[in-house]
mmCIF file with all atom_site columns, C-alpha atoms in Angstrom:
data_model
loop_
_atom_site.group_PDB
_atom_site.id
_atom_site.type_symbol
_atom_site.label_atom_id
_atom_site.label_alt_id
_atom_site.label_comp_id
_atom_site.label_asym_id
_atom_site.label_entity_id
_atom_site.label_seq_id
_atom_site.pdbx_PDB_ins_code
_atom_site.Cartn_x
_atom_site.Cartn_y
_atom_site.Cartn_z
_atom_site.occupancy
_atom_site.B_iso_or_equiv
_atom_site.pdbx_formal_charge
_atom_site.auth_seq_id
_atom_site.auth_comp_id
_atom_site.auth_asym_id
_atom_site.auth_atom_id
_atom_site.pdbx_PDB_model_num
ATOM 1   C CA . MET A 1 1   ? -107.249 33.216 56.497 1.00 0.00 ? 1   MET A CA 1
ATOM 2   C CA . SER A 1 2   ? -110.017 33.882 54.292 1.00 0.00 ? 2   SER A CA 1
ATOM 3   C CA . PRO A 1 3   ? -111.215 30.754 52.740 1.00 0.00 ? 3   PRO A CA 1
ATOM 4   C CA . VAL A 1 4   ? -113.345 31.025 49.776 1.00 0.00 ? 4   VAL A CA 1
ATOM 5   C CA . GLN A 1 5   ? -114.745 27.837 49.666 1.00 0.00 ? 5   GLN A CA 1
ATOM 6   C CA . THR A 1 6   ? -115.318 25.681 45.857 1.00 0.00 ? 6   THR A CA 1
ATOM 7   C CA . SER A 1 7   ? -118.951 25.118 44.354 1.00 0.00 ? 7   SER A CA 1
ATOM 8   C CA . SER A 1 8   ? -119.856 21.522 43.399 1.00 0.00 ? 8   SER A CA 1
ATOM 9   C CA . SER A 1 9   ? -120.771 20.789 39.537 1.00 0.00 ? 9   SER A CA 1
ATOM 10  C CA . SER A 1 10  ? -124.458 18.638 39.770 1.00 0.00 ? 10  SER A CA 1
ATOM 11  C CA . SER A 1 11  ? -122.772 16.788 36.879 1.00 0.00 ? 11  SER A CA 1
ATOM 12  C CA . SER A 1 12  ? -121.580 13.436 37.173 1.00 0.00 ? 12  SER A CA 1
ATOM 13  C CA . ALA A 1 13  ? -119.542 11.351 35.228 1.00 0.00 ? 13  ALA A CA 1
ATOM 14  C CA . THR A 1 14  ? -120.368 8.679  32.596 1.00 0.00 ? 14  THR A CA 1
ATOM 15  C CA . SER A 1 15  ? -121.187 4.939  33.896 1.00 0.00 ? 15  SER A CA 1
ATOM 16  C CA . SER A 1 16  ? -117.742 3.237  33.076 1.00 0.00 ? 16  SER A CA 1
ATOM 17  C CA . SER A 1 17  ? -116.110 -0.257 33.576 1.00 0.00 ? 17  SER A CA 1
ATOM 18  C CA . LYS A 1 18  ? -113.877 1.065  35.936 1.00 0.00 ? 18  LYS A CA 1
ATOM 19  C CA . THR A 1 19  ? -113.382 0.760  39.149 1.00 0.00 ? 19  THR A CA 1
ATOM 20  C CA . ASN A 1 20  ? -113.720 4.866  39.957 1.00 0.00 ? 20  ASN A CA 1
ATOM 21  C CA . THR A 1 21  ? -116.522 6.614  40.882 1.00 0.00 ? 21  THR A CA 1
ATOM 22  C CA . PHE A 1 22  ? -115.343 9.893  41.453 1.00 0.00 ? 22  PHE A CA 1
ATOM 23  C CA . THR A 1 23  ? -117.584 12.286 40.022 1.00 0.00 ? 23  THR A CA 1
ATOM 24  C CA . PRO A 1 24  ? -117.086 16.155 40.509 1.00 0.00 ? 24  PRO A CA 1
ATOM 25  C CA . ASP A 1 25  ? -119.778 16.137 43.671 1.00 0.00 ? 25  ASP A CA 1
ATOM 26  C CA . ASP A 1 26  ? -117.217 14.552 45.167 1.00 0.00 ? 26  ASP A CA 1
ATOM 27  C CA . GLU A 1 27  ? -114.861 17.421 45.016 1.00 0.00 ? 27  GLU A CA 1
ATOM 28  C CA . PRO A 1 28  ? -113.942 17.700 49.458 1.00 0.00 ? 28  PRO A CA 1
ATOM 29  C CA . ALA A 1 29  ? -115.651 20.508 50.904 1.00 0.00 ? 29  ALA A CA 1
ATOM 30  C CA . VAL A 1 30  ? -112.230 21.275 52.590 1.00 0.00 ? 30  VAL A CA 1
ATOM 31  C CA . TYR A 1 31  ? -111.135 22.531 49.139 1.00 0.00 ? 31  TYR A CA 1
ATOM 32  C CA . LYS A 1 32  ? -110.472 26.184 50.199 1.00 0.00 ? 32  LYS A CA 1
ATOM 33  C CA . TYR A 1 33  ? -108.124 29.471 47.874 1.00 0.00 ? 33  TYR A CA 1
ATOM 34  C CA . ASP A 1 34  ? -106.013 31.392 50.475 1.00 0.00 ? 34  ASP A CA 1
ATOM 35  C CA . LEU A 1 35  ? -108.094 35.138 49.234 1.00 0.00 ? 35  LEU A CA 1
ATOM 36  C CA . GLU A 1 36  ? -105.498 37.386 51.445 1.00 0.00 ? 36  GLU A CA 1
ATOM 37  C CA . VAL A 1 37  ? -102.466 35.821 49.257 1.00 0.00 ? 37  VAL A CA 1
ATOM 38  C CA . ILE A 1 38  ? -104.451 35.994 46.131 1.00 0.00 ? 38  ILE A CA 1
ATOM 39  C CA . GLN A 1 39  ? -104.660 40.162 46.406 1.00 0.00 ? 39  GLN A CA 1
ATOM 40  C CA . GLU A 1 40  ? -101.607 40.631 47.717 1.00 0.00 ? 40  GLU A CA 1
ATOM 41  C CA . ARG A 1 41  ? -99.657  39.060 44.579 1.00 0.00 ? 41  ARG A CA 1
ATOM 42  C CA . ASP A 1 42  ? -99.764  41.582 41.396 1.00 0.00 ? 42  ASP A CA 1
ATOM 43  C CA . ILE A 1 43  ? -101.149 38.585 39.292 1.00 0.00 ? 43  ILE A CA 1
ATOM 44  C CA . ALA A 1 44  ? -100.728 40.223 35.106 1.00 0.00 ? 44  ALA A CA 1
ATOM 45  C CA . SER A 1 45  ? -103.056 37.246 33.829 1.00 0.00 ? 45  SER A CA 1
ATOM 46  C CA . PRO A 1 46  ? -105.767 35.308 35.245 1.00 0.00 ? 46  PRO A CA 1
ATOM 47  C CA . ILE A 1 47  ? -104.962 31.871 36.294 1.00 0.00 ? 47  ILE A CA 1
ATOM 48  C CA . HIS A 1 48  ? -106.262 29.549 38.744 1.00 0.00 ? 48  HIS A CA 1
ATOM 49  C CA . PRO A 1 49  ? -106.664 30.399 42.638 1.00 0.00 ? 49  PRO A CA 1
ATOM 50  C CA . ILE A 1 50  ? -104.958 27.654 44.004 1.00 0.00 ? 50  ILE A CA 1
ATOM 51  C CA . ILE A 1 51  ? -102.049 28.580 41.552 1.00 0.00 ? 51  ILE A CA 1
ATOM 52  C CA . ALA A 1 52  ? -101.937 32.226 43.099 1.00 0.00 ? 52  ALA A CA 1
ATOM 53  C CA . ALA A 1 53  ? -102.603 31.175 46.378 1.00 0.00 ? 53  ALA A CA 1
ATOM 54  C CA . ARG A 1 54  ? -99.787  28.667 46.972 1.00 0.00 ? 54  ARG A CA 1
ATOM 55  C CA . ARG A 1 55  ? -96.506  29.814 48.654 1.00 0.00 ? 55  ARG A CA 1
ATOM 56  C CA . SER A 1 56  ? -93.412  28.420 50.556 1.00 0.00 ? 56  SER A CA 1
ATOM 57  C CA . THR A 1 57  ? -94.456  29.460 54.118 1.00 0.00 ? 57  THR A CA 1
ATOM 58  C CA . ARG A 1 58  ? -92.670  28.151 56.802 1.00 0.00 ? 58  ARG A CA 1
ATOM 59  C CA . ALA A 1 59  ? -94.454  28.667 60.579 1.00 0.00 ? 59  ALA A CA 1
ATOM 60  C CA . MET A 1 60  ? -96.150  25.856 60.983 1.00 0.00 ? 60  MET A CA 1
ATOM 61  C CA . ILE A 1 61  ? -97.825  23.991 64.657 1.00 0.00 ? 61  ILE A CA 1
ATOM 62  C CA . GLY A 1 62  ? -96.684  20.623 65.093 1.00 0.00 ? 62  GLY A CA 1
ATOM 63  C CA . GLY A 1 63  ? -99.361  18.374 65.185 1.00 0.00 ? 63  GLY A CA 1
ATOM 64  C CA . ASP A 1 64  ? -100.500 15.420 63.005 1.00 0.00 ? 64  ASP A CA 1
ATOM 65  C CA . ILE A 1 65  ? -101.881 14.613 59.157 1.00 0.00 ? 65  ILE A CA 1
ATOM 66  C CA . ASP A 1 66  ? -104.736 12.073 59.089 1.00 0.00 ? 66  ASP A CA 1
ATOM 67  C CA . ASP A 1 67  ? -103.150 8.779  56.640 1.00 0.00 ? 67  ASP A CA 1
ATOM 68  C CA . ALA A 1 68  ? -106.549 9.781  54.128 1.00 0.00 ? 68  ALA A CA 1
ATOM 69  C CA . VAL A 1 69  ? -105.405 13.232 53.398 1.00 0.00 ? 69  VAL A CA 1
ATOM 70  C CA . LEU A 1 70  ? -101.837 12.339 52.971 1.00 0.00 ? 70  LEU A CA 1
ATOM 71  C CA . ARG A 1 71  ? -102.836 9.393  50.714 1.00 0.00 ? 71  ARG A CA 1
ATOM 72  C CA . SER A 1 72  ? -105.011 12.676 48.391 1.00 0.00 ? 72  SER A CA 1
ATOM 73  C CA . ILE A 1 73  ? -101.222 14.881 48.607 1.00 0.00 ? 73  ILE A CA 1
ATOM 74  C CA . PHE A 1 74  ? -99.549  11.255 47.396 1.00 0.00 ? 74  PHE A CA 1
ATOM 75  C CA . GLU A 1 75  ? -102.692 10.908 44.900 1.00 0.00 ? 75  GLU A CA 1
ATOM 76  C CA . ALA A 1 76  ? -101.732 13.691 43.174 1.00 0.00 ? 76  ALA A CA 1
ATOM 77  C CA . SER A 1 77  ? -98.006  13.374 42.357 1.00 0.00 ? 77  SER A CA 1
ATOM 78  C CA . ARG A 1 78  ? -99.561  10.395 39.915 1.00 0.00 ? 78  ARG A CA 1
ATOM 79  C CA . TRP A 1 79  ? -101.592 12.609 38.064 1.00 0.00 ? 79  TRP A CA 1
ATOM 80  C CA . CYS A 1 80  ? -98.429  13.794 36.317 1.00 0.00 ? 80  CYS A CA 1
ATOM 81  C CA . PRO A 1 81  ? -97.115  13.519 32.692 1.00 0.00 ? 81  PRO A CA 1
ATOM 82  C CA . SER A 1 82  ? -93.590  11.616 32.499 1.00 0.00 ? 82  SER A CA 1
ATOM 83  C CA . TYR A 1 83  ? -91.023  11.056 29.747 1.00 0.00 ? 83  TYR A CA 1
ATOM 84  C CA . PHE A 1 84  ? -92.604  7.354  28.316 1.00 0.00 ? 84  PHE A CA 1
ATOM 85  C CA . ASN A 1 85  ? -94.910  7.835  31.328 1.00 0.00 ? 85  ASN A CA 1
ATOM 86  C CA . SER A 1 86  ? -92.226  6.211  33.104 1.00 0.00 ? 86  SER A CA 1
ATOM 87  C CA . GLN A 1 87  ? -93.249  8.005  36.300 1.00 0.00 ? 87  GLN A CA 1
ATOM 88  C CA . PRO A 1 88  ? -89.895  7.840  37.895 1.00 0.00 ? 88  PRO A CA 1
ATOM 89  C CA . TRP A 1 89  ? -90.916  10.045 41.514 1.00 0.00 ? 89  TRP A CA 1
ATOM 90  C CA . ARG A 1 90  ? -90.476  8.394  44.520 1.00 0.00 ? 90  ARG A CA 1
ATOM 91  C CA . PHE A 1 91  ? -91.438  9.456  47.618 1.00 0.00 ? 91  PHE A CA 1
ATOM 92  C CA . VAL A 1 92  ? -90.690  8.194  51.106 1.00 0.00 ? 92  VAL A CA 1
ATOM 93  C CA . TYR A 1 93  ? -91.915  9.714  54.164 1.00 0.00 ? 93  TYR A CA 1
ATOM 94  C CA . SER A 1 94  ? -91.780  9.499  58.108 1.00 0.00 ? 94  SER A CA 1
ATOM 95  C CA . LYS A 1 95  ? -94.765  10.809 60.282 1.00 0.00 ? 95  LYS A CA 1
ATOM 96  C CA . ARG A 1 96  ? -94.102  13.657 63.234 1.00 0.00 ? 96  ARG A CA 1
ATOM 97  C CA . GLY A 1 97  ? -92.812  10.623 66.104 1.00 0.00 ? 97  GLY A CA 1
ATOM 98  C CA . ASP A 1 98  ? -92.654  7.733  64.296 1.00 0.00 ? 98  ASP A CA 1
ATOM 99  C CA . ALA A 1 99  ? -89.400  5.638  64.833 1.00 0.00 ? 99  ALA A CA 1
ATOM 100 C CA . HIS A 1 100 ? -87.933  7.117  61.809 1.00 0.00 ? 100 HIS A CA 1
ATOM 101 C CA . TRP A 1 101 ? -88.558  11.072 62.552 1.00 0.00 ? 101 TRP A CA 1
ATOM 102 C CA . ALA A 1 102 ? -85.614  11.986 64.660 1.00 0.00 ? 102 ALA A CA 1
ATOM 103 C CA . ALA A 1 103 ? -83.145  11.029 61.589 1.00 0.00 ? 103 ALA A CA 1
ATOM 104 C CA . TYR A 1 104 ? -85.698  13.013 59.075 1.00 0.00 ? 104 TYR A CA 1
ATOM 105 C CA . VAL A 1 105 ? -84.829  15.959 61.365 1.00 0.00 ? 105 VAL A CA 1
ATOM 106 C CA . ASP A 1 106 ? -81.552  15.031 61.908 1.00 0.00 ? 106 ASP A CA 1
ATOM 107 C CA . ALA A 1 107 ? -80.816  14.914 57.878 1.00 0.00 ? 107 ALA A CA 1
ATOM 108 C CA . MET A 1 108 ? -82.037  19.218 57.482 1.00 0.00 ? 108 MET A CA 1
ATOM 109 C CA . ASN A 1 109 ? -79.215  21.937 57.563 1.00 0.00 ? 109 ASN A CA 1
ATOM 110 C CA . GLU A 1 110 ? -79.448  23.839 60.877 1.00 0.00 ? 110 GLU A CA 1
ATOM 111 C CA . LYS A 1 111 ? -81.341  26.984 59.716 1.00 0.00 ? 111 LYS A CA 1
ATOM 112 C CA . ASN A 1 112 ? -84.272  24.298 57.835 1.00 0.00 ? 112 ASN A CA 1
ATOM 113 C CA . ARG A 1 113 ? -84.155  22.615 60.881 1.00 0.00 ? 113 ARG A CA 1
ATOM 114 C CA . ALA A 1 114 ? -85.064  25.584 62.898 1.00 0.00 ? 114 ALA A CA 1
ATOM 115 C CA . TRP A 1 115 ? -88.593  25.294 61.405 1.00 0.00 ? 115 TRP A CA 1
ATOM 116 C CA . GLY A 1 116 ? -88.833  22.214 59.800 1.00 0.00 ? 116 GLY A CA 1
ATOM 117 C CA . GLN A 1 117 ? -88.781  20.221 62.833 1.00 0.00 ? 117 GLN A CA 1
ATOM 118 C CA . ASP A 1 118 ? -92.561  22.077 63.236 1.00 0.00 ? 118 ASP A CA 1
ATOM 119 C CA . ALA A 1 119 ? -94.019  20.137 60.302 1.00 0.00 ? 119 ALA A CA 1
ATOM 120 C CA . ALA A 1 120 ? -96.443  17.032 60.416 1.00 0.00 ? 120 ALA A CA 1
ATOM 121 C CA . VAL A 1 121 ? -94.568  15.214 57.715 1.00 0.00 ? 121 VAL A CA 1
ATOM 122 C CA . LEU A 1 122 ? -91.254  14.523 55.773 1.00 0.00 ? 122 LEU A CA 1
ATOM 123 C CA . VAL A 1 123 ? -90.853  13.658 52.862 1.00 0.00 ? 123 VAL A CA 1
ATOM 124 C CA . VAL A 1 124 ? -87.882  12.808 50.941 1.00 0.00 ? 124 VAL A CA 1
ATOM 125 C CA . ALA A 1 125 ? -88.321  13.276 47.410 1.00 0.00 ? 125 ALA A CA 1
ATOM 126 C CA . LEU A 1 126 ? -86.487  11.154 45.001 1.00 0.00 ? 126 LEU A CA 1
ATOM 127 C CA . SER A 1 127 ? -86.583  10.136 40.907 1.00 0.00 ? 127 SER A CA 1
ATOM 128 C CA . LYS A 1 128 ? -85.851  6.516  39.298 1.00 0.00 ? 128 LYS A CA 1
ATOM 129 C CA . ARG A 1 129 ? -82.309  7.699  36.980 1.00 0.00 ? 129 ARG A CA 1
ATOM 130 C CA . THR A 1 130 ? -83.944  4.823  33.937 1.00 0.00 ? 130 THR A CA 1
ATOM 131 C CA . VAL A 1 131 ? -86.451  3.745  31.820 1.00 0.00 ? 131 VAL A CA 1
ATOM 132 C CA . VAL A 1 132 ? -87.355  1.158  29.825 1.00 0.00 ? 132 VAL A CA 1
ATOM 133 C CA . LYS A 1 133 ? -88.036  1.973  26.352 1.00 0.00 ? 133 LYS A CA 1
ATOM 134 C CA . PRO A 1 134 ? -89.572  -0.623 23.676 1.00 0.00 ? 134 PRO A CA 1
ATOM 135 C CA . SER A 1 135 ? -87.367  -3.262 22.882 1.00 0.00 ? 135 SER A CA 1
ATOM 136 C CA . PRO A 1 136 ? -85.258  -3.397 21.032 1.00 0.00 ? 136 PRO A CA 1
ATOM 137 C CA . VAL A 1 137 ? -83.533  -0.705 23.492 1.00 0.00 ? 137 VAL A CA 1
ATOM 138 C CA . GLY A 1 138 ? -84.573  -1.265 26.995 1.00 0.00 ? 138 GLY A CA 1
ATOM 139 C CA . GLU A 1 139 ? -83.234  0.193  29.962 1.00 0.00 ? 139 GLU A CA 1
ATOM 140 C CA . ILE A 1 140 ? -81.490  3.747  29.466 1.00 0.00 ? 140 ILE A CA 1
ATOM 141 C CA . THR A 1 141 ? -81.007  6.770  30.939 1.00 0.00 ? 141 THR A CA 1
ATOM 142 C CA . SER A 1 142 ? -83.159  8.720  31.217 1.00 0.00 ? 142 SER A CA 1
ATOM 143 C CA . PRO A 1 143 ? -83.248  12.194 30.345 1.00 0.00 ? 143 PRO A CA 1
ATOM 144 C CA . MET A 1 144 ? -85.875  13.719 32.115 1.00 0.00 ? 144 MET A CA 1
ATOM 145 C CA . HIS A 1 145 ? -86.047  12.039 35.796 1.00 0.00 ? 145 HIS A CA 1
ATOM 146 C CA . SER A 1 146 ? -85.904  14.843 37.271 1.00 0.00 ? 146 SER A CA 1
ATOM 147 C CA . PHE A 1 147 ? -88.167  17.618 35.688 1.00 0.00 ? 147 PHE A CA 1
ATOM 148 C CA . ASP A 1 148 ? -90.781  14.548 35.150 1.00 0.00 ? 148 ASP A CA 1
ATOM 149 C CA . ALA A 1 149 ? -89.954  14.748 39.527 1.00 0.00 ? 149 ALA A CA 1
ATOM 150 C CA . GLY A 1 150 ? -90.347  17.694 39.656 1.00 0.00 ? 150 GLY A CA 1
ATOM 151 C CA . ALA A 1 151 ? -93.786  17.870 37.987 1.00 0.00 ? 151 ALA A CA 1
ATOM 152 C CA . ALA A 1 152 ? -94.893  15.432 41.089 1.00 0.00 ? 152 ALA A CA 1
ATOM 153 C CA . TRP A 1 153 ? -93.388  17.373 43.764 1.00 0.00 ? 153 TRP A CA 1
ATOM 154 C CA . MET A 1 154 ? -96.183  20.520 41.810 1.00 0.00 ? 154 MET A CA 1
ATOM 155 C CA . ALA A 1 155 ? -99.097  18.278 41.793 1.00 0.00 ? 155 ALA A CA 1
ATOM 156 C CA . MET A 1 156 ? -98.307  17.604 45.699 1.00 0.00 ? 156 MET A CA 1
ATOM 157 C CA . ALA A 1 157 ? -97.594  21.016 46.380 1.00 0.00 ? 157 ALA A CA 1
ATOM 158 C CA . LEU A 1 158 ? -101.434 22.695 44.547 1.00 0.00 ? 158 LEU A CA 1
ATOM 159 C CA . GLU A 1 159 ? -103.602 19.505 46.149 1.00 0.00 ? 159 GLU A CA 1
ATOM 160 C CA . ALA A 1 160 ? -101.823 20.321 49.926 1.00 0.00 ? 160 ALA A CA 1
ATOM 161 C CA . THR A 1 161 ? -102.097 24.374 49.674 1.00 0.00 ? 161 THR A CA 1
ATOM 162 C CA . ALA A 1 162 ? -106.052 23.520 48.180 1.00 0.00 ? 162 ALA A CA 1
ATOM 163 C CA . ARG A 1 163 ? -106.361 22.065 52.074 1.00 0.00 ? 163 ARG A CA 1
ATOM 164 C CA . GLY A 1 164 ? -104.866 24.419 53.908 1.00 0.00 ? 164 GLY A CA 1
ATOM 165 C CA . LEU A 1 165 ? -101.486 23.269 54.376 1.00 0.00 ? 165 LEU A CA 1
ATOM 166 C CA . VAL A 1 166 ? -98.130  24.724 54.596 1.00 0.00 ? 166 VAL A CA 1
ATOM 167 C CA . VAL A 1 167 ? -95.692  22.595 51.847 1.00 0.00 ? 167 VAL A CA 1
ATOM 168 C CA . HIS A 1 168 ? -91.968  23.691 51.083 1.00 0.00 ? 168 HIS A CA 1
ATOM 169 C CA . ALA A 1 169 ? -89.846  21.779 49.013 1.00 0.00 ? 169 ALA A CA 1
ATOM 170 C CA . LEU A 1 170 ? -86.140  22.412 51.070 1.00 0.00 ? 170 LEU A CA 1
ATOM 171 C CA . TYR A 1 171 ? -82.498  21.682 49.050 1.00 0.00 ? 171 TYR A CA 1
ATOM 172 C CA . GLY A 1 172 ? -80.482  22.748 52.511 1.00 0.00 ? 172 GLY A CA 1
ATOM 173 C CA . ILE A 1 173 ? -80.296  19.034 53.946 1.00 0.00 ? 173 ILE A CA 1
ATOM 174 C CA . ASP A 1 174 ? -77.274  16.306 54.289 1.00 0.00 ? 174 ASP A CA 1
ATOM 175 C CA . PHE A 1 175 ? -77.755  13.798 51.625 1.00 0.00 ? 175 PHE A CA 1
ATOM 176 C CA . GLU A 1 176 ? -75.758  11.418 53.217 1.00 0.00 ? 176 GLU A CA 1
ATOM 177 C CA . LYS A 1 177 ? -77.880  11.783 56.142 1.00 0.00 ? 177 LYS A CA 1
ATOM 178 C CA . THR A 1 178 ? -81.027  12.029 54.106 1.00 0.00 ? 178 THR A CA 1
ATOM 179 C CA . ALA A 1 179 ? -79.711  8.674  52.172 1.00 0.00 ? 179 ALA A CA 1
ATOM 180 C CA . ALA A 1 180 ? -78.999  6.421  55.260 1.00 0.00 ? 180 ALA A CA 1
ATOM 181 C CA . ALA A 1 181 ? -82.477  8.234  57.340 1.00 0.00 ? 181 ALA A CA 1
ATOM 182 C CA . ILE A 1 182 ? -84.551  6.033  54.372 1.00 0.00 ? 182 ILE A CA 1
ATOM 183 C CA . GLY A 1 183 ? -82.439  3.573  53.767 1.00 0.00 ? 183 GLY A CA 1
ATOM 184 C CA . LEU A 1 184 ? -80.778  4.253  49.892 1.00 0.00 ? 184 LEU A CA 1
ATOM 185 C CA . ALA A 1 185 ? -77.417  1.733  50.154 1.00 0.00 ? 185 ALA A CA 1
ATOM 186 C CA . ASP A 1 186 ? -75.268  3.966  48.859 1.00 0.00 ? 186 ASP A CA 1
ATOM 187 C CA . GLY A 1 187 ? -76.389  6.867  49.032 1.00 0.00 ? 187 GLY A CA 1
ATOM 188 C CA . ARG A 1 188 ? -76.322  10.605 47.125 1.00 0.00 ? 188 ARG A CA 1
ATOM 189 C CA . GLU A 1 189 ? -74.079  8.250  44.570 1.00 0.00 ? 189 GLU A CA 1
ATOM 190 C CA . ASP A 1 190 ? -77.169  5.502  44.317 1.00 0.00 ? 190 ASP A CA 1
ATOM 191 C CA . ALA A 1 191 ? -76.871  4.165  40.715 1.00 0.00 ? 191 ALA A CA 1
ATOM 192 C CA . ARG A 1 192 ? -80.694  3.744  40.349 1.00 0.00 ? 192 ARG A CA 1
ATOM 193 C CA . TYR A 1 193 ? -82.145  6.466  42.772 1.00 0.00 ? 193 TYR A CA 1
ATOM 194 C CA . LYS A 1 194 ? -81.994  10.074 43.055 1.00 0.00 ? 194 LYS A CA 1
ATOM 195 C CA . ILE A 1 195 ? -82.567  12.292 46.027 1.00 0.00 ? 195 ILE A CA 1
ATOM 196 C CA . GLU A 1 196 ? -84.197  15.560 44.795 1.00 0.00 ? 196 GLU A CA 1
ATOM 197 C CA . CYS A 1 197 ? -85.217  17.307 48.252 1.00 0.00 ? 197 CYS A CA 1
ATOM 198 C CA . MET A 1 198 ? -87.171  17.245 51.196 1.00 0.00 ? 198 MET A CA 1
ATOM 199 C CA . ILE A 1 199 ? -90.638  17.820 51.875 1.00 0.00 ? 199 ILE A CA 1
ATOM 200 C CA . VAL A 1 200 ? -92.112  19.898 54.581 1.00 0.00 ? 200 VAL A CA 1
ATOM 201 C CA . ILE A 1 201 ? -95.730  19.552 54.804 1.00 0.00 ? 201 ILE A CA 1
ATOM 202 C CA . GLY A 1 202 ? -97.604  20.958 58.291 1.00 0.00 ? 202 GLY A CA 1
ATOM 203 C CA . HIS A 1 203 ? -100.151 22.852 59.656 1.00 0.00 ? 203 HIS A CA 1
ATOM 204 C CA . ARG A 1 204 ? -99.771  26.217 59.523 1.00 0.00 ? 204 ARG A CA 1
ATOM 205 C CA . GLY A 1 205 ? -98.965  28.655 61.751 1.00 0.00 ? 205 GLY A CA 1
ATOM 206 C CA . VAL A 1 206 ? -97.577  32.195 63.059 1.00 0.00 ? 206 VAL A CA 1
ATOM 207 C CA . ARG A 1 207 ? -93.804  33.545 62.944 1.00 0.00 ? 207 ARG A CA 1
ATOM 208 C CA . ALA A 1 208 ? -92.628  34.260 66.613 1.00 0.00 ? 208 ALA A CA 1
ATOM 209 C CA . ASP A 1 209 ? -92.696  37.860 65.694 1.00 0.00 ? 209 ASP A CA 1
ATOM 210 C CA . GLY A 1 210 ? -95.836  37.646 64.569 1.00 0.00 ? 210 GLY A CA 1
ATOM 211 C CA . ARG A 1 211 ? -95.279  38.927 61.175 1.00 0.00 ? 211 ARG A CA 1
ATOM 212 C CA . PRO A 1 212 ? -97.703  37.399 58.271 1.00 0.00 ? 212 PRO A CA 1
ATOM 213 C CA . GLU A 1 213 ? -94.864  35.927 56.099 1.00 0.00 ? 213 GLU A CA 1
ATOM 214 C CA . PRO A 1 214 ? -94.593  37.963 53.058 1.00 0.00 ? 214 PRO A CA 1
ATOM 215 C CA . CYS A 1 215 ? -94.911  36.727 49.796 1.00 0.00 ? 215 CYS A CA 1
ATOM 216 C CA . THR A 1 216 ? -92.195  36.424 47.609 1.00 0.00 ? 216 THR A CA 1
ATOM 217 C CA . PRO A 1 217 ? -91.751  38.925 43.995 1.00 0.00 ? 217 PRO A CA 1
ATOM 218 C CA . ARG A 1 218 ? -91.969  37.263 40.956 1.00 0.00 ? 218 ARG A CA 1
ATOM 219 C CA . HIS A 1 219 ? -90.373  38.060 37.246 1.00 0.00 ? 219 HIS A CA 1
ATOM 220 C CA . PRO A 1 220 ? -92.876  38.980 34.224 1.00 0.00 ? 220 PRO A CA 1
ATOM 221 C CA . VAL A 1 221 ? -93.738  37.133 32.074 1.00 0.00 ? 221 VAL A CA 1
ATOM 222 C CA . GLU A 1 222 ? -91.399  39.155 29.232 1.00 0.00 ? 222 GLU A CA 1
ATOM 223 C CA . HIS A 1 223 ? -88.463  38.492 31.423 1.00 0.00 ? 223 HIS A CA 1
ATOM 224 C CA . PHE A 1 224 ? -88.019  33.920 31.013 1.00 0.00 ? 224 PHE A CA 1
ATOM 225 C CA . VAL A 1 225 ? -90.919  33.909 27.735 1.00 0.00 ? 225 VAL A CA 1
ATOM 226 C CA . SER A 1 226 ? -89.568  35.339 24.211 1.00 0.00 ? 226 SER A CA 1
ATOM 227 C CA . ALA A 1 227 ? -91.338  34.451 20.961 1.00 0.00 ? 227 ALA A CA 1
ATOM 228 C CA . GLY A 1 228 ? -89.442  32.781 17.800 1.00 0.00 ? 228 GLY A CA 1
ATOM 229 C CA . ARG A 1 229 ? -86.054  32.712 19.417 1.00 0.00 ? 229 ARG A CA 1
ATOM 230 C CA . PHE A 1 230 ? -84.392  32.961 22.398 1.00 0.00 ? 230 PHE A CA 1
ATOM 231 C CA . ASP A 1 231 ? -83.885  35.730 24.221 1.00 0.00 ? 231 ASP A CA 1
ATOM 232 C CA . PRO A 1 232 ? -80.887  35.664 26.872 1.00 0.00 ? 232 PRO A CA 1
ATOM 233 C CA . LYS A 1 233 ? -81.944  37.849 30.192 1.00 0.00 ? 233 LYS A CA 1
#
């Protein structure tokens, strides 16, 4: 990998009554962009390099991820937009070798388990199905809980990518085993929480055949964007 290190700004944050003291100078030195991936892709219009660098690779080498790094990945999800600011995303995780690891690994289907077991962290992503709206409405079913959880997942993916980690969401899991692994009593039919997927996070490795993992192609913008009226394609 040929990382492009980010540069720090010399500006400082204005004073605030909040306890947060983050300034642009605090940007972690570990942030990097995978230039080889960016150059391989056909980027049709200028975008931020971390978006171009994100991809769902599989080859990992096991190992551990520091708790502080893992917390930063989850912190990224805090700042996502959501319906009525309900923040419906929930994450339950197991670190490699802990008491829950075997159950998480067993919840993946056979194909995903073959490579997913080499992760450092396995995360189950859920969304809360309801939202509390101002009186007199009260608690109702949220029409956007899964959509909002997807936004949170993408923020996590970008943060992990910026730290040079593999991050890959997968739907190929046994949902009842997943529910049992995290202690969700009513399983997939739980009335309050929906299991969305499992997220695999780990240190980048090399495929067994030694070949680089290919970048997947993308539709052109014109395939999914229409002006004025919807154009099914």
